[in-house]
Coordinates of C-alpha atoms and ligand atoms in Angstrom, one line a residue:
M10 CA -0.2 0.0 -0.2
P11 CA 1.8 3.4 -0.8
E12 CA 2.1 5.4 2.3
S13 CA 0.3 8.7 2.8
P14 CA 2.5 11.6 3.0
K15 CA 3.1 12.4 6.9
H16 CA 1.9 15.5 8.4
L17 CA 3.8 17.5 10.6
L18 CA 3.5 20.6 12.8
I19 CA 6.3 22.6 13.5
V20 CA 6.2 25.1 15.9
D21 CA 8.8 27.9 16.7
D22 CA 9.0 31.8 17.5
E23 CA 12.2 32.0 15.3
S24 CA 10.5 32.4 12.2
A25 CA 13.2 32.4 9.6
L26 CA 14.4 29.0 11.0
R27 CA 11.2 27.6 11.2
E28 CA 10.7 28.8 7.6
A29 CA 13.6 27.3 6.7
I30 CA 12.7 23.9 8.0
A31 CA 9.6 23.8 6.7
E32 CA 10.2 24.4 3.4
R33 CA 12.8 22.0 2.9
L34 CA 10.5 19.3 4.6
A35 CA 7.9 19.9 2.2
D36 CA 10.5 19.1 -0.3
H37 CA 11.5 15.8 1.3
G38 CA 7.4 15.2 0.9
F39 CA 6.1 16.4 4.4
Q40 CA 2.7 18.2 4.6
V41 CA 3.9 21.1 6.9
E42 CA 2.4 23.4 8.8
Q43 CA 3.6 26.2 11.1
A44 CA 2.6 27.8 14.0
A45 CA 4.5 30.6 15.8
S46 CA 3.5 30.5 19.5
G47 CA 2.5 27.5 22.1
E48 CA -1.1 29.2 21.6
Q49 CA -1.3 29.0 18.0
A50 CA 0.0 25.2 18.1
L51 CA -2.8 23.9 20.7
E52 CA -5.1 25.8 18.2
R53 CA -4.0 23.7 15.3
L54 CA -3.7 20.7 17.4
A55 CA -7.2 21.0 18.7
E56 CA -8.1 20.7 15.1
F57 CA -5.9 18.3 13.1
A58 CA -4.4 14.6 13.9
F59 CA -0.7 15.7 13.0
D60 CA 1.7 12.5 12.6
I61 CA 4.6 14.5 14.0
L62 CA 5.0 17.5 16.3
V63 CA 8.4 19.5 16.1
T64 CA 8.2 22.0 18.8
D65 CA 11.0 24.3 20.4
L66 CA 11.0 24.1 24.0
R67 CA 11.4 27.7 24.5
L68 CA 8.6 29.6 23.7
P69 CA 7.0 32.7 24.8
G70 CA 3.4 32.0 26.7
V71 CA 2.8 28.7 26.7
D72 CA 6.1 26.9 26.3
G73 CA 6.7 23.3 24.2
R74 CA 6.5 21.1 27.1
R75 CA 2.7 22.3 27.5
V76 CA 2.4 21.4 23.5
M77 CA 4.2 18.3 24.1
E78 CA 1.7 17.5 26.5
A79 CA -1.5 18.7 25.0
A80 CA -0.4 16.6 21.9
I81 CA 0.3 13.2 23.4
D82 CA -2.7 13.5 25.8
R83 CA -4.8 14.0 22.5
Y84 CA -3.1 11.6 20.1
P85 CA -1.1 8.8 22.0
D86 CA 0.2 8.0 18.6
I87 CA 2.3 11.3 17.5
I88 CA 5.7 11.6 17.4
P89 CA 6.9 14.6 19.2
I90 CA 10.5 15.9 18.5
V91 CA 11.7 19.0 20.8
I92 CA 14.4 21.6 19.7
T93 CA 16.4 22.8 22.7
G94 CA 18.9 25.6 22.7
Y95 CA 22.6 25.1 23.3
G96 CA 23.4 23.9 26.7
T97 CA 20.0 22.8 27.9
V98 CA 20.5 18.9 27.3
K99 CA 18.7 18.7 30.9
D100 CA 15.7 20.2 29.4
A101 CA 16.0 17.8 26.3
V102 CA 16.5 14.5 28.9
E103 CA 13.2 16.0 30.8
A104 CA 11.2 16.1 27.2
I105 CA 12.3 12.5 26.6
K106 CA 11.2 11.5 29.9
Q107 CA 7.6 12.8 29.3
G108 CA 7.3 11.4 25.9
A109 CA 9.4 12.9 23.4
A110 CA 10.5 10.5 20.3
D111 CA 13.8 12.6 20.0
F112 CA 15.3 16.1 20.2
I113 CA 17.9 18.3 18.6
T114 CA 20.1 20.9 19.7
K115 CA 20.4 24.6 17.8
P116 CA 22.3 25.0 15.6
F117 CA 21.6 22.1 13.6
Q118 CA 22.2 21.2 10.1
F119 CA 19.3 20.3 8.4
D120 CA 20.2 16.5 7.4
A121 CA 21.0 16.2 11.1
F122 CA 17.1 16.7 11.7
L123 CA 16.2 14.7 9.0
H124 CA 17.9 11.7 10.3
V125 CA 16.5 12.1 13.4
L126 CA 12.9 12.4 11.9
R127 CA 13.7 9.8 9.9
S128 CA 14.7 7.2 12.8
A129 CA 12.1 8.6 14.9
L130 CA 9.7 7.9 12.2
E131 CA 11.1 4.3 11.7
Q132 CA 11.1 3.3 15.3
R133 CA 7.1 4.2 15.2
R134 CA 6.7 2.0 12.0
L135 CA 8.4 -0.9 13.6
K136 CA 6.3 -0.5 16.7
S137 CA 3.2 -0.5 14.8
E138 CA 4.1 -3.0 12.9
N139 CA 5.3 -5.4 15.8
A140 CA 2.2 -4.7 17.5
Y141 CA 0.2 -5.5 14.6
L142 CA 2.1 -8.6 14.0
R143 CA 1.5 -9.6 17.5
S144 CA -2.1 -9.1 17.3
Q145 CA -2.0 -11.4 14.5
L146 CA -0.5 -14.0 15.9
E147 CA -2.6 -14.3 18.6
N148 CA -5.5 -15.3 16.8
R149 CA -6.5 -15.9 13.2
Y150 CA -2.8 -17.0 11.8
R151 CA -2.3 -20.5 13.6
I152 CA -3.0 -23.3 14.4
D153 CA -1.7 -25.4 17.1
G154 CA 1.9 -23.8 16.9
L155 CA 1.8 -23.5 12.9
V156 CA 2.0 -20.2 11.7
G157 CA 1.4 -18.2 8.6
R158 CA -0.9 -15.8 7.3
S159 CA 0.2 -16.7 3.3
R160 CA -2.9 -17.7 1.3
V161 CA -1.3 -21.3 0.9
M162 CA -1.4 -21.2 4.6
R163 CA -4.7 -19.9 5.2
D164 CA -5.7 -22.9 2.6
L165 CA -3.7 -25.3 4.7
F166 CA -5.5 -24.4 8.2
Q167 CA -8.4 -25.0 6.3
L168 CA -7.8 -28.1 5.0
L169 CA -6.7 -29.4 8.4
E170 CA -9.5 -28.9 10.1
T171 CA -11.6 -30.4 7.7
V172 CA -9.2 -33.3 7.6
A173 CA -9.6 -33.4 11.3
A174 CA -13.2 -34.3 11.4
T175 CA -12.6 -37.6 9.6
A176 CA -11.0 -40.6 10.2
S177 CA -9.2 -40.9 7.1
T178 CA -5.4 -41.5 6.5
V179 CA -3.5 -38.7 5.8
L180 CA -0.3 -38.8 3.5
I181 CA 1.7 -35.4 4.6
T182 CA 4.4 -34.3 1.9
G183 CA 6.9 -31.7 2.0
E184 CA 10.3 -30.8 2.4
T185 CA 12.5 -30.9 5.5
G186 CA 11.6 -28.4 8.4
T187 CA 8.3 -27.4 6.9
G188 CA 6.0 -28.5 9.5
K189 CA 5.1 -31.9 8.7
E190 CA 5.1 -32.8 12.3
L191 CA 3.1 -30.1 13.5
A192 CA 0.2 -30.4 10.7
A193 CA 0.0 -34.2 12.1
R194 CA -0.7 -33.0 15.9
A195 CA -2.9 -30.1 14.7
I196 CA -5.2 -32.7 12.8
H197 CA -5.0 -34.7 16.1
H198 CA -5.1 -31.9 18.5
S199 CA -8.3 -30.7 16.4
S200 CA -9.5 -34.4 16.0
P201 CA -12.5 -36.5 18.1
R202 CA -9.8 -38.7 19.0
R203 CA -7.7 -35.6 20.9
A204 CA -8.2 -37.2 24.4
H205 CA -6.3 -40.2 23.2
R206 CA -2.8 -40.3 22.4
F207 CA -0.8 -39.0 19.3
V208 CA 2.0 -41.6 18.9
A209 CA 4.8 -40.5 16.4
I210 CA 7.6 -43.0 15.3
N211 CA 10.4 -42.3 12.9
C212 CA 10.6 -45.2 10.4
G213 CA 13.7 -43.9 9.0
A214 CA 15.5 -43.0 12.5
I215 CA 14.9 -46.5 13.8
P216 CA 17.1 -49.7 12.0
E217 CA 14.8 -52.1 10.2
T218 CA 15.3 -55.2 12.5
L219 CA 14.2 -52.8 15.6
L220 CA 11.0 -51.0 13.8
E221 CA 8.9 -54.1 13.8
A222 CA 9.3 -54.5 17.2
E223 CA 8.8 -51.0 17.8
L224 CA 5.6 -50.6 15.8
F225 CA 4.0 -53.9 16.5
G226 CA 5.6 -55.0 20.2
H227 CA 7.0 -58.6 20.7
V228 CA 6.3 -61.4 23.2
R229 CA 8.8 -63.1 25.4
G230 CA 11.2 -64.5 23.6
A231 CA 10.3 -63.3 20.0
F232 CA 14.2 -62.7 19.2
T233 CA 17.5 -62.5 21.1
G234 CA 17.2 -59.8 23.8
A235 CA 12.9 -59.7 23.6
V236 CA 13.5 -60.9 27.9
G237 CA 9.5 -59.2 28.3
T238 CA 6.3 -59.1 26.2
R239 CA 6.1 -55.4 25.3
Q240 CA 3.4 -53.4 23.7
G241 CA 3.9 -51.9 20.4
R242 CA 3.5 -48.1 19.4
L243 CA 0.6 -48.9 17.3
E244 CA -0.9 -50.7 20.3
Q245 CA -0.4 -47.5 22.5
A246 CA -2.4 -44.9 20.0
H247 CA -5.3 -46.9 20.4
R248 CA -7.8 -44.6 20.0
G249 CA -5.6 -41.7 19.2
T250 CA -3.4 -41.1 16.1
V251 CA 0.0 -42.8 15.1
F252 CA 2.3 -40.6 13.3
L253 CA 4.6 -42.5 10.7
D254 CA 7.0 -39.9 9.6
E255 CA 9.7 -40.4 6.6
V256 CA 7.0 -43.9 5.7
G257 CA 9.3 -43.8 2.4
T258 CA 12.1 -45.9 4.2
M259 CA 10.2 -48.8 5.3
S260 CA 11.3 -52.1 3.9
P261 CA 8.7 -54.1 1.6
A262 CA 8.4 -57.1 4.0
L263 CA 7.1 -54.0 6.5
Q264 CA 5.0 -52.3 4.1
A265 CA 2.9 -55.4 3.9
K266 CA 2.1 -55.7 7.4
L267 CA 1.6 -51.6 7.5
L268 CA -1.1 -52.3 4.5
R269 CA -2.7 -55.0 6.6
V270 CA -3.1 -52.4 9.3
L271 CA -4.7 -50.1 7.4
Q272 CA -7.0 -52.7 5.8
E273 CA -7.9 -54.4 8.5
R274 CA -6.8 -52.6 11.6
E275 CA -5.2 -55.3 12.7
F276 CA -2.0 -57.0 13.5
E277 CA -0.2 -59.7 15.5
R278 CA 3.3 -59.0 18.1
V279 CA 6.4 -60.1 17.0
G280 CA 6.7 -63.6 17.6
D281 CA 3.0 -64.0 18.5
S282 CA 0.1 -65.7 16.9
H283 CA -2.7 -63.9 18.4
T284 CA -4.4 -61.0 16.5
I285 CA -4.8 -57.7 17.8
K286 CA -7.6 -55.7 16.7
I287 CA -7.0 -51.4 17.3
D288 CA -9.0 -48.3 16.3
V289 CA -6.0 -45.9 15.3
R290 CA -5.8 -43.2 13.0
V291 CA -2.9 -43.3 10.6
I292 CA -1.0 -40.0 9.4
A293 CA 2.0 -40.6 7.3
A294 CA 4.5 -38.4 6.4
T295 CA 7.4 -38.3 3.8
H296 CA 9.9 -35.8 1.9
S297 CA 10.5 -38.1 -0.5
D298 CA 8.1 -38.4 -3.9
L299 CA 6.8 -41.6 -2.8
A300 CA 4.7 -41.9 -6.4
R301 CA 8.0 -41.7 -7.9
M302 CA 9.0 -44.6 -6.0
V303 CA 6.1 -46.3 -6.8
V304 CA 7.2 -46.2 -10.4
D305 CA 11.0 -47.3 -9.4
G306 CA 9.1 -50.1 -7.9
T307 CA 10.3 -49.3 -4.2
F308 CA 7.3 -48.5 -3.0
R309 CA 3.8 -50.8 -2.7
E310 CA 1.6 -49.0 -5.1
D311 CA -1.1 -50.4 -3.2
L312 CA 0.3 -49.0 0.1
F313 CA 0.9 -46.0 -1.3
Y314 CA -2.7 -45.7 -2.4
R315 CA -4.1 -46.6 1.2
L316 CA -2.2 -44.0 2.6
N317 CA -2.4 -41.4 0.1
V318 CA -6.3 -41.0 1.2
I319 CA -5.9 -37.5 1.7
P320 CA -2.5 -36.0 0.7
V321 CA -1.5 -32.5 2.4
R322 CA 1.1 -30.8 1.2
L323 CA 3.3 -28.5 3.1
P324 CA 4.6 -25.4 1.0
S325 CA 8.4 -24.8 1.5
L326 CA 8.8 -21.2 2.6
R327 CA 10.4 -19.9 -0.3
E328 CA 6.6 -20.5 -1.5
R329 CA 5.6 -17.8 1.0
R330 CA 8.1 -15.6 1.7
E331 CA 5.5 -13.2 2.9
D332 CA 5.2 -15.3 6.3
I333 CA 8.7 -14.8 7.1
P334 CA 7.9 -11.3 8.8
L335 CA 5.2 -13.4 11.3
L336 CA 7.6 -16.2 11.6
V337 CA 10.1 -14.2 12.9
Q338 CA 7.9 -12.4 15.4
H339 CA 7.0 -15.7 16.5
F340 CA 10.2 -17.1 17.2
L341 CA 11.3 -13.9 18.5
Q342 CA 8.5 -14.6 21.0
K343 CA 9.2 -17.9 21.9
L344 CA 12.8 -17.7 22.3
S345 CA 13.1 -14.0 24.2
A346 CA 10.4 -15.6 26.7
D347 CA 12.7 -18.8 27.2
S348 CA 15.3 -16.1 28.2
G349 CA 13.6 -13.5 29.5
R350 CA 14.5 -10.8 27.5
G351 CA 12.3 -8.0 26.6
T352 CA 10.8 -7.3 23.4
V353 CA 13.4 -7.6 20.2
T354 CA 12.6 -6.1 16.6
V355 CA 14.4 -6.6 13.4
S356 CA 15.8 -3.6 11.8
Q357 CA 14.2 -3.5 8.0
E358 CA 17.2 -4.0 6.2
A359 CA 17.5 -7.7 8.1
M360 CA 14.3 -8.5 7.7
R361 CA 14.7 -7.8 3.9
R362 CA 17.5 -10.5 4.0
L363 CA 15.8 -12.8 5.8
M364 CA 13.2 -12.5 3.2
A365 CA 15.7 -13.0 0.2
H366 CA 17.4 -16.0 1.8
P367 CA 16.3 -19.5 0.0
W368 CA 15.9 -21.4 3.0
P369 CA 16.5 -24.7 1.8
G370 CA 15.7 -26.1 5.5
N371 CA 12.9 -24.2 5.8
V372 CA 11.2 -22.7 9.2
R373 CA 13.0 -25.1 11.2
Q374 CA 16.4 -23.1 9.9
L375 CA 14.6 -19.9 10.0
E376 CA 14.1 -20.7 13.5
N377 CA 17.8 -21.5 14.2
A378 CA 19.1 -18.4 12.0
I379 CA 16.6 -16.1 14.8
E380 CA 18.0 -17.9 17.7
R381 CA 21.6 -17.3 16.5
S382 CA 20.7 -13.6 15.6
L383 CA 19.6 -13.1 19.0
A384 CA 22.2 -14.6 20.7
F385 CA 24.7 -12.3 18.5
S386 CA 22.8 -9.2 19.2
H387 CA 24.1 -9.0 22.7
G388 CA 20.6 -7.5 24.8
R389 CA 20.5 -5.0 21.7
P390 CA 16.8 -4.2 21.5
Q391 CA 16.9 -4.8 17.6
I392 CA 18.6 -7.5 15.5
D393 CA 20.8 -5.8 12.6
V394 CA 22.2 -7.4 9.3
A395 CA 25.5 -7.8 11.3
D396 CA 23.4 -10.0 13.6
L397 CA 22.5 -12.4 11.1
S398 CA 24.9 -15.3 9.7
A399 CA 27.2 -14.2 6.6
D400 CA 25.0 -16.2 4.1
I401 CA 22.1 -14.6 5.3
Q402 CA 24.0 -11.2 4.8
N403 CA 25.1 -11.9 1.6
Q404 CA 21.6 -12.8 0.1
P405 CA 21.8 -12.4 -3.6
G406 CA 18.1 -12.7 -4.0
P407 CA 15.5 -15.1 -5.0
A408 CA 17.1 -15.8 -8.1
D409 CA 20.1 -17.5 -6.7
A410 CA 21.6 -21.1 -7.2
D411 CA 18.8 -23.0 -5.1
T412 CA 16.2 -21.8 -7.4
T413 CA 17.5 -20.9 -10.7
W414 CA 16.4 -23.2 -13.5
F415 CA 19.1 -24.1 -16.3
P416 CA 18.3 -25.1 -19.6
D417 CA 20.1 -28.1 -21.4
D418 CA 21.2 -26.0 -24.4
G419 CA 22.5 -23.0 -22.0
V420 CA 21.0 -19.4 -21.8
D421 CA 21.5 -16.1 -23.3
F422 CA 23.2 -14.5 -19.9
E423 CA 22.5 -11.0 -20.8
S424 CA 19.0 -11.6 -21.8
Y425 CA 18.0 -13.7 -19.0
I426 CA 19.6 -11.3 -16.6
E427 CA 17.5 -8.3 -18.4
A428 CA 14.5 -10.5 -18.3
V429 CA 14.9 -11.2 -14.3
E430 CA 15.3 -7.3 -14.0
L431 CA 12.1 -6.9 -16.0
S432 CA 9.9 -9.1 -14.0
L433 CA 11.3 -7.8 -10.7
I434 CA 10.3 -4.4 -11.7
K435 CA 6.9 -5.3 -13.3
R436 CA 6.3 -7.5 -9.6
S437 CA 6.9 -4.5 -7.5
L438 CA 4.6 -2.2 -9.9
E439 CA 2.3 -4.7 -9.1
R440 CA 2.4 -4.4 -5.8
T441 CA 2.4 -0.9 -5.2
Q442 CA -0.5 -0.3 -7.8
G443 CA 1.9 1.3 -10.7
N444 CA 3.3 4.0 -8.0
K445 CA 6.7 4.0 -9.7
R446 CA 8.7 5.8 -6.3
Q447 CA 7.3 3.0 -3.9
A448 CA 8.4 0.3 -6.5
A449 CA 11.8 1.9 -7.0
R450 CA 11.7 1.5 -2.8
L451 CA 10.7 -1.8 -2.6
L452 CA 13.9 -2.7 -4.9
N453 CA 16.2 -0.3 -3.3
L454 CA 16.3 1.5 -6.5
K455 CA 16.5 5.0 -7.2
R456 CA 13.1 6.3 -9.1
T457 CA 15.2 7.5 -12.0
T458 CA 17.0 4.4 -12.4
L459 CA 13.9 2.5 -12.3
I460 CA 12.3 4.3 -15.1
E461 CA 15.8 4.1 -16.8
K462 CA 15.2 0.5 -17.3
L463 CA 12.1 0.1 -17.6
K464 CA 12.1 2.4 -20.5
R465 CA 15.4 0.1 -22.0
L466 CA 13.8 -3.2 -21.1
E467 CA 10.0 -3.0 -22.1
P468 CA 10.5 -2.5 -25.6
R469 CA 12.4 -5.5 -26.1
G470 CA 9.5 -7.6 -26.3
E471 CA 10.1 -11.5 -26.1
L472 CA 12.3 -12.3 -23.8
P473 CA 13.2 -15.8 -22.1
K474 CA 10.8 -16.3 -19.5
P475 CA 12.6 -16.1 -15.9
P476 CA 11.7 -18.5 -13.4
I477 CA 11.2 -16.4 -10.4
Ligands
LIG514 N1 4.0 -22.8 10.0 C1 5.2 -23.1 11.1 N2 4.9 -22.2 12.2 C2 6.1 -22.0 13.5 N3 6.7 -23.3 13.5 C3 6.8 -24.1 12.4 C4 6.3 -24.0 11.0 N4 6.8 -25.0 10.6 C5 7.4 -25.4 11.2 N5 8.1 -24.6 12.5 C6 8.9 -25.3 13.5 O1 9.9 -25.8 12.6 C7 10.7 -26.9 12.9 C8 10.6 -28.2 11.7 O2 9.0 -28.3 12.0 P1 8.4 -29.8 11.9 O3 9.5 -31.2 12.8 O4 7.2 -30.2 11.9 O5 9.0 -30.1 10.7 P2 9.3 -31.3 9.7 O6 8.8 -31.1 7.8 O7 8.4 -32.6 10.5 O8 10.9 -31.7 9.5 P3 11.7 -33.2 8.9 O9 11.4 -33.2 7.7 O10 12.8 -32.9 8.8 O11 11.3 -34.0 10.1 C9 10.0 -26.9 14.6 O12 10.4 -26.2 15.2 C10 8.6 -26.2 14.2 O13 8.3 -25.7 15.4
LIG515 MG1 9.4 -34.3 11.0

């Protein structure tokens, strides 16, 4: 959304200084009004909700502090900046205590003033953005620890809730760290089985010989070391849900036994002939392509169809970069609560780099990155670019090695890069409804550079289609 211009009221009885600042601020896109006295300022404040108040502290009559108080009282979100005379730092400190966002001491250079103003605006923006993200985390954009507000995640949440109401078998697919286990738990916790157990078993982490006994249990003497009779994980999940993670790693023999469980809901403990009946919901997960394994003959086709009754695909983080700020907020809250630290924010530039990273390890990797940067920020209230690991800092952008397609017969480098440029420019213009200044800002380009590039690239016509 294009940002609307900020309305600023400047209060100073020194007209030359006031007018000079007002004029230059207007050049920088601010909507400026002036007041020559405290009284005048109070009148204007009574009529109009300014975003920013800049006031000299020393004014004849109603002084700057009273103006500021009145402004904050009426508009708690206003950004008050005070101007103090040389040698009156004490007044400035007092003003900050009373709610001034910052101060600047006369005489000053306009650029220094602009800097104070911009950083106060940035602080305010971050603060309100954080408050916004926090409020989103509290309600709609999460179920059971799964966080996201992108279209794909909202669709996923809806699917999980629908699926939870059924007893059908679910196959969850997705890259590593995309939240497959969280999704399985979310289904269980929203299902009528929630009062019973959720039993997770990672088929890929247990040696083949032990997996069978782990799943089905065993009787005494069933194999060397089976000193007693033991219940298997399936039995433990009776009336609840069993989560079979990395199901693609199962041997053909176990695949056959699992198929029987899915078809008949029955099995025998290892070394026993007594048949056990159970009532269990099965959720399986895999990061491999099971359909491909069926074609290759390494996974049973009938089992695949029995598992894949309801397919649930978890999107990679690359497909939903817009969720990154919300996830970052989520992890910051979680981690700073653990460590007893106060509210921590992320600078705009650091967030840009986080959003540009390809995240091959998805949400798990993002969580680790936030934990690391929190440690490196040494208690400061804001995480900055320098606190991120080098690979995230030096992010070349989304068209990196991980996502770049490469045709067999090569590519024309120059026109490919131009196509990427044009595509980014077009997307940023779409995002800003055609506002070139905003679009240039999103791309970290000068507006004139963006316009030049558009002029140069657009008439080229058909360029190879970039993959991003
Ligand atoms: N949408 C999400 N919101 C919040 N946290 C998430 C989300 N997705 C994943 N996580 C976090 O990322 C980590 C990995 O999640 P999970 O174990 O569910 O992933 P997985 O897909 O099962 O990964 P793997 O294939 O490696 O087993 C966990 O710490 C989890 O809390
Ligand atoms: Mg997992």
